[in-house]
Coordinates of C-alpha atoms in Angstrom, one line a residue:
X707 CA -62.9 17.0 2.8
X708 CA -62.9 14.5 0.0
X709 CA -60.5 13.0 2.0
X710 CA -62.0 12.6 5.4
X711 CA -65.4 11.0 3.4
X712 CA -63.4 8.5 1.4
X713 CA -61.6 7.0 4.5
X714 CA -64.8 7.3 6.7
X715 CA -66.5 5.0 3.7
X716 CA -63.1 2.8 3.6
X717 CA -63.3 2.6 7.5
X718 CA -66.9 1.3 7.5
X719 CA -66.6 -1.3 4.8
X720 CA -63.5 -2.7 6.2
X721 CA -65.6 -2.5 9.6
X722 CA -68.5 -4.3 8.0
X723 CA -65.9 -7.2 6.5
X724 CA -64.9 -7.7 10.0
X725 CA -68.0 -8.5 11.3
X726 CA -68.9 -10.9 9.0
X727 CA -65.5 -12.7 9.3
X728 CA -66.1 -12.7 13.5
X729 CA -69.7 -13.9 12.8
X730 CA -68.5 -17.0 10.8
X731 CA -65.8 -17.4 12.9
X732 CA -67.4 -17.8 15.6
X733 CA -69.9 -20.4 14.1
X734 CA -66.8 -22.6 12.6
X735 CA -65.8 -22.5 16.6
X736 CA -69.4 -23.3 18.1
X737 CA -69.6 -26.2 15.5
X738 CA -66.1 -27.5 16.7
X739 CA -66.8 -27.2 20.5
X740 CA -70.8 -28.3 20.3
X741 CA -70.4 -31.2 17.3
X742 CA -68.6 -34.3 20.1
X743 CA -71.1 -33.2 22.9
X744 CA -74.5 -33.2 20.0
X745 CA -73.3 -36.1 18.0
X746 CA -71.3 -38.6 20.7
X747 CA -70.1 -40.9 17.4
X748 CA -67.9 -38.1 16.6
X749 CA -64.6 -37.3 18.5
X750 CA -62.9 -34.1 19.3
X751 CA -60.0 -34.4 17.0
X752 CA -63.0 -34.4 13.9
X753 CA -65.4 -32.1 15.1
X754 CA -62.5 -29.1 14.8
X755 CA -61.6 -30.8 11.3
X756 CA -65.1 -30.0 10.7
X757 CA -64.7 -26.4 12.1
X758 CA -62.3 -25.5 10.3
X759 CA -63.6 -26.9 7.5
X760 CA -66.4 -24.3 7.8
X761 CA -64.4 -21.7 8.8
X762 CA -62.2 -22.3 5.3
X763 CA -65.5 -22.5 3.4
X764 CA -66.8 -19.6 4.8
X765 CA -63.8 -17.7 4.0
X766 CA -64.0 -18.6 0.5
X767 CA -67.4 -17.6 -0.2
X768 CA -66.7 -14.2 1.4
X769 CA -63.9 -13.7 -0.4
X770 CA -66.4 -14.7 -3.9
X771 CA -69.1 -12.3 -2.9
X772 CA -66.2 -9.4 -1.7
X773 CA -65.0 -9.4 -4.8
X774 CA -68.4 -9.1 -6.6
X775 CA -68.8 -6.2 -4.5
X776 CA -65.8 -4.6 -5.6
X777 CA -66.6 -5.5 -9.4
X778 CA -70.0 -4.1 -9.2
X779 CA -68.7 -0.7 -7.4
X780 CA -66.2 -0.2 -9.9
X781 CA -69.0 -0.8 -12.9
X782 CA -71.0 1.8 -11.0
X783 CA -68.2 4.4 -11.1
X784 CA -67.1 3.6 -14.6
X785 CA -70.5 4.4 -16.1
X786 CA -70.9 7.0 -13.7
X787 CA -67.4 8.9 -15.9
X788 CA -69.0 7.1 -19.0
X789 CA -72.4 9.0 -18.8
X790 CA -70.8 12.4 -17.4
X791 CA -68.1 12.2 -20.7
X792 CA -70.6 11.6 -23.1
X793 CA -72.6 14.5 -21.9
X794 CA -69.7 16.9 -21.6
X795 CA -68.5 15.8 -25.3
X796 CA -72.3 16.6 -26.4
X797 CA -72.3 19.9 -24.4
X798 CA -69.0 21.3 -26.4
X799 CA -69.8 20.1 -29.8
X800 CA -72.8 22.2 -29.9
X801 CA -70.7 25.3 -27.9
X802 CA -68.2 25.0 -30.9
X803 CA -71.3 24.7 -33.7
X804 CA -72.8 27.8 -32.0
X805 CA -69.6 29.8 -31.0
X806 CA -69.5 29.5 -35.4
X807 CA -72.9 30.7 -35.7
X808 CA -72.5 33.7 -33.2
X809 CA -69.5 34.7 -35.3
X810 CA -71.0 34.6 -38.4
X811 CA -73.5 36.8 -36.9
X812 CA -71.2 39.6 -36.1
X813 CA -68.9 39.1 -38.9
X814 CA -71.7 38.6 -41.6
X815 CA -74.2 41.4 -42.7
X816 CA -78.2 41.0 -43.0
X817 CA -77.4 40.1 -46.1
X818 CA -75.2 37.9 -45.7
X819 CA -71.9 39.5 -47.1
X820 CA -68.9 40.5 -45.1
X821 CA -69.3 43.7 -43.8
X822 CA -66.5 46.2 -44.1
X823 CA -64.6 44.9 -41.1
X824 CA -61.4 46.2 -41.7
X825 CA -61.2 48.9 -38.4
X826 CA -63.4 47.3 -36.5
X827 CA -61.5 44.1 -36.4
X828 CA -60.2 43.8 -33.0
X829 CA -63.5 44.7 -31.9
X830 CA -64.9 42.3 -34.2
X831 CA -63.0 39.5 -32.4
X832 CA -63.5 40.9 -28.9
X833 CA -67.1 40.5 -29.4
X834 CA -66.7 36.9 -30.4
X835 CA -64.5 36.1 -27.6
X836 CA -66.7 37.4 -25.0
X837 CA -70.2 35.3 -26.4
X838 CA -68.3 32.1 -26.5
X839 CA -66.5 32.5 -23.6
X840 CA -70.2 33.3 -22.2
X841 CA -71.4 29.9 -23.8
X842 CA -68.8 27.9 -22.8
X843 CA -70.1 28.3 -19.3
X844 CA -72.9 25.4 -20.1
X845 CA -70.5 22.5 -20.0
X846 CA -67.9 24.1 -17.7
X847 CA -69.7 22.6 -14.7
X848 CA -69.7 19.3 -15.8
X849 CA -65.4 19.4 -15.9
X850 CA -64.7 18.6 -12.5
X851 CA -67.0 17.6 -9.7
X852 CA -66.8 20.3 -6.7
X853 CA -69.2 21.3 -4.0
X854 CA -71.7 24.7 -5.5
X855 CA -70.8 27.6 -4.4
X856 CA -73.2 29.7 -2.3
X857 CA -74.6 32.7 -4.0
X858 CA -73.3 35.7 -3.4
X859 CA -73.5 39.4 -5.1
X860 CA -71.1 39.9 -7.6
X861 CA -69.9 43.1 -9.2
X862 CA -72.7 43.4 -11.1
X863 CA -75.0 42.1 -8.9
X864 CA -75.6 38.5 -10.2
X865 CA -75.5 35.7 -8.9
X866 CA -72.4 33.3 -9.3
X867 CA -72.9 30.5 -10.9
X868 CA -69.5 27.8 -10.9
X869 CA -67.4 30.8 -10.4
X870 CA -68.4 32.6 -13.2
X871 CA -70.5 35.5 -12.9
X872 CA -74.2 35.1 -14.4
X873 CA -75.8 39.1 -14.6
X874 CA -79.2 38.4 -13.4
X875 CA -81.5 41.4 -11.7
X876 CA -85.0 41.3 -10.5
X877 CA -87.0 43.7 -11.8
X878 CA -88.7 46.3 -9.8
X879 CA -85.7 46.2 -7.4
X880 CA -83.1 49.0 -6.8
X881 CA -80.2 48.7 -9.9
X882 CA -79.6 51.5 -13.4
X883 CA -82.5 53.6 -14.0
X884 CA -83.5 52.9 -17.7
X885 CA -81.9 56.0 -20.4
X886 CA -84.7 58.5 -20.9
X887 CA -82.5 60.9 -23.2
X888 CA -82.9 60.2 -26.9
X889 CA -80.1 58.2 -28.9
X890 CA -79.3 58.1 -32.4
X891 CA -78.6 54.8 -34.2
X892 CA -74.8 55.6 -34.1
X893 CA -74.8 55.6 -30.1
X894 CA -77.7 52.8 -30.2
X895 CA -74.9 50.7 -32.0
X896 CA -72.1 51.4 -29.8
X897 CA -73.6 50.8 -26.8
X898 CA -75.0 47.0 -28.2
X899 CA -71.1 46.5 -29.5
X900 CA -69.7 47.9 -25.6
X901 CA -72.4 45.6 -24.2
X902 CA -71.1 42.5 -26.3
X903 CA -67.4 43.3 -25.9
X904 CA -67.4 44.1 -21.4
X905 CA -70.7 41.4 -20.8
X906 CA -73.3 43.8 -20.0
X907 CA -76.2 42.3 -21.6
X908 CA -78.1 41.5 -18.2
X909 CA -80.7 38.6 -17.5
X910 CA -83.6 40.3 -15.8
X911 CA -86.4 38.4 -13.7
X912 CA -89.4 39.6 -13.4
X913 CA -91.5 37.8 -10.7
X914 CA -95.0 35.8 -11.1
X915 CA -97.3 35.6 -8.1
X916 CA -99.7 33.9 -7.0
X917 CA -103.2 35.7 -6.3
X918 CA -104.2 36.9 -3.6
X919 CA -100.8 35.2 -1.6
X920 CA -98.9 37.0 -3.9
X921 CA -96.1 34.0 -3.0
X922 CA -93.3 34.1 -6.1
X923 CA -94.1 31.3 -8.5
X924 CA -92.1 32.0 -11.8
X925 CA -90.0 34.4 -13.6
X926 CA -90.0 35.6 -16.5
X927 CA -86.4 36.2 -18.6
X928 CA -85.8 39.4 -20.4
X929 CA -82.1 40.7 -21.9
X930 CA -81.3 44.6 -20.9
X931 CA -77.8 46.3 -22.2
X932 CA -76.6 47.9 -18.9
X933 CA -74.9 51.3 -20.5
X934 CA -72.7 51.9 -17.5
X935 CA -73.7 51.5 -13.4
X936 CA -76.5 53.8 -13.7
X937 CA -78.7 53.5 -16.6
X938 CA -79.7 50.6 -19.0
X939 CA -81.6 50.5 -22.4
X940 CA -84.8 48.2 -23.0
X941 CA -85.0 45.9 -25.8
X942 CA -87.4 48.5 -27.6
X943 CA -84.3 50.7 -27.9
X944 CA -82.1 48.5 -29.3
X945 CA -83.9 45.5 -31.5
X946 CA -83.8 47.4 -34.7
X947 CA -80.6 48.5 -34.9
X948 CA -79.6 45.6 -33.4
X949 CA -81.6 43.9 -36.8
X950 CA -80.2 46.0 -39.0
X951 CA -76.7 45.2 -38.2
X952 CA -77.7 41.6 -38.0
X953 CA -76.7 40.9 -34.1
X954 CA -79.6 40.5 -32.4
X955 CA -79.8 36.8 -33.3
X956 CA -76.7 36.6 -31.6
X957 CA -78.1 38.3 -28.4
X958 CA -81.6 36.2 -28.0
X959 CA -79.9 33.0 -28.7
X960 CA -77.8 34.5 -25.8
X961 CA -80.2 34.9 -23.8
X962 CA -81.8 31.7 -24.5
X963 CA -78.6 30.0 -23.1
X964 CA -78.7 31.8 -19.8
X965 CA -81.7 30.6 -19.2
X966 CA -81.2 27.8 -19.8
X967 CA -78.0 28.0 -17.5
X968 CA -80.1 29.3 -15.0
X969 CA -83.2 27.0 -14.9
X970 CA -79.8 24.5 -13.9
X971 CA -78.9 26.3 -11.3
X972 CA -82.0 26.6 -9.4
X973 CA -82.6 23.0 -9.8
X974 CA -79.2 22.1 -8.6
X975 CA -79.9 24.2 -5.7
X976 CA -83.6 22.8 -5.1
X977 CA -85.7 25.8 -6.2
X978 CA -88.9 24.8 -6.9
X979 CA -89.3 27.7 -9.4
X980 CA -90.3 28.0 -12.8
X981 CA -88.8 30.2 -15.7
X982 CA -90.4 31.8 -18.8
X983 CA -88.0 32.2 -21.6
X984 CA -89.4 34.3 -24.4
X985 CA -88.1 32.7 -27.9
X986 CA -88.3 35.4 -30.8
X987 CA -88.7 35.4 -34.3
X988 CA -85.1 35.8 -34.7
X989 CA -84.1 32.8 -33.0
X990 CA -87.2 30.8 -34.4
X991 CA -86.1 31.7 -38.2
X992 CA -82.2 30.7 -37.6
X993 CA -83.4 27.1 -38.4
X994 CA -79.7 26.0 -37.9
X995 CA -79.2 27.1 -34.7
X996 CA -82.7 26.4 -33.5
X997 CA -82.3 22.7 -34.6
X998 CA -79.1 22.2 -32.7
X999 CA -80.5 23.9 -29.4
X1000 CA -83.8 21.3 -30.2
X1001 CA -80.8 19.0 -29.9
X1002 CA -79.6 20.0 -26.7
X1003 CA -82.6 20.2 -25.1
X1004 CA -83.2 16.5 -26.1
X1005 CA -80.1 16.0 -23.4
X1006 CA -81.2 17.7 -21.1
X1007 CA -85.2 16.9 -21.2
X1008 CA -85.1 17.5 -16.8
X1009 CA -85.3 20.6 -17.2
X1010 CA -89.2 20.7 -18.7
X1011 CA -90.5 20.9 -15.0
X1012 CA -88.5 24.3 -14.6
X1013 CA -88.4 25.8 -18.0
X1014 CA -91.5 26.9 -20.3
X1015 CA -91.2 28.5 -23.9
X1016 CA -93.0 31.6 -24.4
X1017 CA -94.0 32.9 -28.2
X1018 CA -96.1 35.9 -29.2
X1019 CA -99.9 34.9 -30.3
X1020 CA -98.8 36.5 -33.9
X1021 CA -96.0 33.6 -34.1
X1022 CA -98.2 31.3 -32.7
X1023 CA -100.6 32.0 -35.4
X1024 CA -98.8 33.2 -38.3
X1025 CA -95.8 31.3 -38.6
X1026 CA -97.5 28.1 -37.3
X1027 CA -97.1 26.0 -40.4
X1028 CA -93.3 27.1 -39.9
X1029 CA -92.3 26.2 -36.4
X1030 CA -95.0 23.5 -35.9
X1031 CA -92.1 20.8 -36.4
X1032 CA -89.6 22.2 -34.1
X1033 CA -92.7 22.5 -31.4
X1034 CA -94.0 19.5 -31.6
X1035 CA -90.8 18.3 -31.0
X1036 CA -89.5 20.1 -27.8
X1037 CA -93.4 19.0 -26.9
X1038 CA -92.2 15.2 -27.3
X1039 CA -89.4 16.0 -25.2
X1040 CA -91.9 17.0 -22.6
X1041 CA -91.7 20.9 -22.7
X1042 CA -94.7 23.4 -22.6
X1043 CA -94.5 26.4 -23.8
X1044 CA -96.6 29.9 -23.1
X1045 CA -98.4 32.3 -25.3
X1046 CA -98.4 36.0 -24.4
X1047 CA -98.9 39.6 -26.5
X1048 CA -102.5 38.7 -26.9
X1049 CA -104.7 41.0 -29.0
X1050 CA -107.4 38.6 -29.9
X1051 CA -109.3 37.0 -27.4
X1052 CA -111.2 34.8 -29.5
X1053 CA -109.1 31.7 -28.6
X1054 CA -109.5 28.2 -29.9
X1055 CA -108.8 26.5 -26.2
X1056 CA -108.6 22.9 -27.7
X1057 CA -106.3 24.3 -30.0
X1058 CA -103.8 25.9 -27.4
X1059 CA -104.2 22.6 -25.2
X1060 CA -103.2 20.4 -28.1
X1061 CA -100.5 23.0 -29.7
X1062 CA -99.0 22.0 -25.6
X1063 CA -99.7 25.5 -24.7
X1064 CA -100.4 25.5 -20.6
X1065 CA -100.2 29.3 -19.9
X1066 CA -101.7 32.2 -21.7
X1067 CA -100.5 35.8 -20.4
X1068 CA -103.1 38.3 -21.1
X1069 CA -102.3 42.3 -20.6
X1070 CA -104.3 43.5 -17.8
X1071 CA -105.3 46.9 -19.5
X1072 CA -106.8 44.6 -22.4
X1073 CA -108.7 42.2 -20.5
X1074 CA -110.2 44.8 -18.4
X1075 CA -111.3 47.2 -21.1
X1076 CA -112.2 44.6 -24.2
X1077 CA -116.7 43.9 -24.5
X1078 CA -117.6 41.0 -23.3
X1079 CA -118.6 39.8 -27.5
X1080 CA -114.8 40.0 -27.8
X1081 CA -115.1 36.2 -26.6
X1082 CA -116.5 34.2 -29.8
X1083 CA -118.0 31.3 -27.5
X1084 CA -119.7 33.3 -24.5
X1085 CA -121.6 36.5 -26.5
X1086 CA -123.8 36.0 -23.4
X1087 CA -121.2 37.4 -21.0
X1088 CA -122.7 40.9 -19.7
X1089 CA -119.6 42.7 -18.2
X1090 CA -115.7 41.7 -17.5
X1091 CA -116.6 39.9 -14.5
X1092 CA -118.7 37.6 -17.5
X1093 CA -115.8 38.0 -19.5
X1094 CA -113.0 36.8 -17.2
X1095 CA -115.2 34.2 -15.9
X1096 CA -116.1 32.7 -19.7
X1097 CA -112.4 32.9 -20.5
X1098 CA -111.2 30.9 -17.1
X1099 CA -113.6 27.9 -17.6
X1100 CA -112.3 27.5 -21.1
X1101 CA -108.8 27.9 -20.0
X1102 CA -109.4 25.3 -17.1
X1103 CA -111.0 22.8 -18.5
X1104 CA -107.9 22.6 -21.3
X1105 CA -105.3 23.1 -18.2
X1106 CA -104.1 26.0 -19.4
X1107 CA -103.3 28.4 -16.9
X1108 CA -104.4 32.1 -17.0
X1109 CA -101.4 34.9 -15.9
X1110 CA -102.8 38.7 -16.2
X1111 CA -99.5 40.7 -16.8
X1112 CA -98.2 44.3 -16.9
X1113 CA -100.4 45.0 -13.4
X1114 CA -99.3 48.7 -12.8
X1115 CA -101.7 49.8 -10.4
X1116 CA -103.4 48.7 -7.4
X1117 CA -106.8 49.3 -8.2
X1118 CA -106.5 47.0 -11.3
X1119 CA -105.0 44.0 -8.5
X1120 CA -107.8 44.7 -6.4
X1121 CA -110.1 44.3 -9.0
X1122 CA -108.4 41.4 -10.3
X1123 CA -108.7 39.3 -7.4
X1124 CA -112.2 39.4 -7.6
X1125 CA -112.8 37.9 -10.5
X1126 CA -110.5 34.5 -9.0
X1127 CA -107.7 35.2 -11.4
X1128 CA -104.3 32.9 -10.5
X1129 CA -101.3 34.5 -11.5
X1130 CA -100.1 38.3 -11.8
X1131 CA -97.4 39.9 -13.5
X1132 CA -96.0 43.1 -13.3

């Protein structure tokens, strides 16, 4: 294919070149034939001096202004490699920096020490293999240029990405059931190990519609272990052993990096989408790691109209004075990040706008059951409908969009889309 396009371009330039030369041509011969007849002083043998001499000085300029051509085109090219090298070396420093700090995570304990490693060695190294192997799949696509493959289902139903498989499900769609039985921390742990060591920590989407077209706006990212093809556990099941053992660092910063591999993907593919990509306290507190993926995110800055950081309103407002930095920085790098887990509805709105906040996601069982004098600024309010309506003008006139999430039931949608609410969740 490559191939065919190259000698098509070749054919037409060469075609263009030919023109030109017949068009000058074929001035150099009117001016030989026409000069004795317009100017009678001048005799035959003269007039196709002069021709010629404007067919040779024709020549030469073309020849000046083909090779300018050629110059330019091969500047174009060379920066072209230039600016794709530079990004790929950038890409694989900081897939070698975090490959080290994934490893440390499983090697290291939570306090820091080695942890008795000595059986569990192979696995030890299994684990680390898979994660990097899993990273390395940021700056694999920038290796060779090649025509995106087509998504199809893979094996466990994802969606490939380069040739690699990238586990992504939408939830609320047919896949494992989640495990109801109860599991001690032994299993717990063995099932987060299995999941590092045979990739089965999924990427789940859940969708975001608009109300009341219910059209698919955004996604929001979440991380599942799939135990085997029929049953999964939920983060709630694993985070604290996962703590304990120190690894689940390793798995949100995991997770953060699919995302981001997948916010590329739908932009490369023209999806006018947006992704949510929850950032814990785990990942916020690993100020190492953190700072390098600030870092990466500084190359790769096109991705802010795709991709929106989502913290808790607790690390929003408790570790403020902590993260504000790193914030305001992926804010300069035009970012915007969401706030969701709200409790307290008493929001500052000029404080959201200016902390680059532009969506709040509020639970729909707490905005529908909190007194309207839950709202500091609009005690007046008389009812929800009051409610909803006092938080939405504060909300709009900051920009910040309003997403009501975890909507379960019907009736609560219905009764939503009265009070003019945007986006839904659940």
């Amino acid at each position: 294919m490559t191939g065919r396009i190259l000698k098509h371009f070749g054919g037409m330039v060469f075609f263009k070149h030919l023109l030109i030369f017949a068009s000058y041509a074929f001035i150099a011969a009117v001016v030989a034939v026409a000069t004795p007849s317009t100017f009678p002083v001048i005799d035959a043998n003269l007039a196709l001096v002069i021709g010629g001499l404007v067919l040779v000085g024709s020549m030469a300029l073309h020849e000046v202004f083909a090779r300018r051509e050629r110059d330019y085109s091969t500047a174009q090219r060379f920066y072209s490699l230039q600016q794709a090298y530079m990004q790929l070396k950038e890409d694989v420093g900081l897939v070698r920096r975090t490959s080290l700090r994934l490893e440390e995570a499983l090697v290291l304990g939570p306090d820091g020490k080695p942890k008795n490693i000595g059986p569990d060695m192979d696995k030890v190294v299994a684990e680390v293999r898979v994660l990097q192997s899993l990273i390395e799949q940021l700056s694999t696509k920038r290796v060779a240029e090649q025509k995106d493959e087509e998504k199809a289902p893979s094996a466990n139903g994802g969606t490939r990405v380069n040739g690699t498989s990238l586990p992504t499900r939408t939830i609320g769609r047919e896949g494992p059931a989640p495990i109801v039985k109860p599991l001690d921390d032994e299993e717990v742990l063995d099932y987060v190990r299995q999941g590092l060591r045979t990739d089965r920590i999924d990427l789940y989407l859940q969708p975001i519609v608009s109300l009341p077209q219910r059209k698919i706006r955004f996604f929001e990212c979440f991380s599942r272990i799939r135990v085997d093809d029929e049953s999964m556990m939920f983060a709630e099941q694993y985070i604290s052993i996962a703590e304990k053992e120190g690894l689940i660092a390793a798995i949100d910063n995991l997770l953060l990096f699919r995302c981001v591999q997948l916010v590329r993907k739908a932009q490369k593919n023209n999806h006018n989408v947006g992704f949510f990509c929850n950032i814990s306290p785990h990942t916020l507190m690993d100020r190492k790691f953190f700072g390098e993926f600030i870092d990466f995110m500084g190359d790769n800055t096109g991705l802010a109209r795709n991709l929106f950081f989502e913290f808790s309103q607790a690390d929003i407002t408790e570790r403020w004075k902590d993260i504000a930095g790193d914030l305001e920085h992926l804010a300069r790098l035009g970012f915007y990040f969401s706030m969701d887990r709200i409790e307290d509805l008493s929001l500052d709105f000029e404080d959201l706008a200016r902390r680059n906040i532009r969506f709040v996601k509020i639970d729909a069982g707490t905005l529908l059951s909190r007194r309207p004098d839950d709202l500091e600024d609009e005690a007046e309010a008389e009812d929800v409908e009051g409610l909803v309506e006092a938080l939405k003008q504060g909300l709009n006139d900051n920009n910040i969009d309003l997403i009501v999430e975890k909507l379960e039931a019907e009736e609560d949608l219905i009764e939503l889309l009265d009070y003019d609410i945007d986006f839904g969740q659940g």
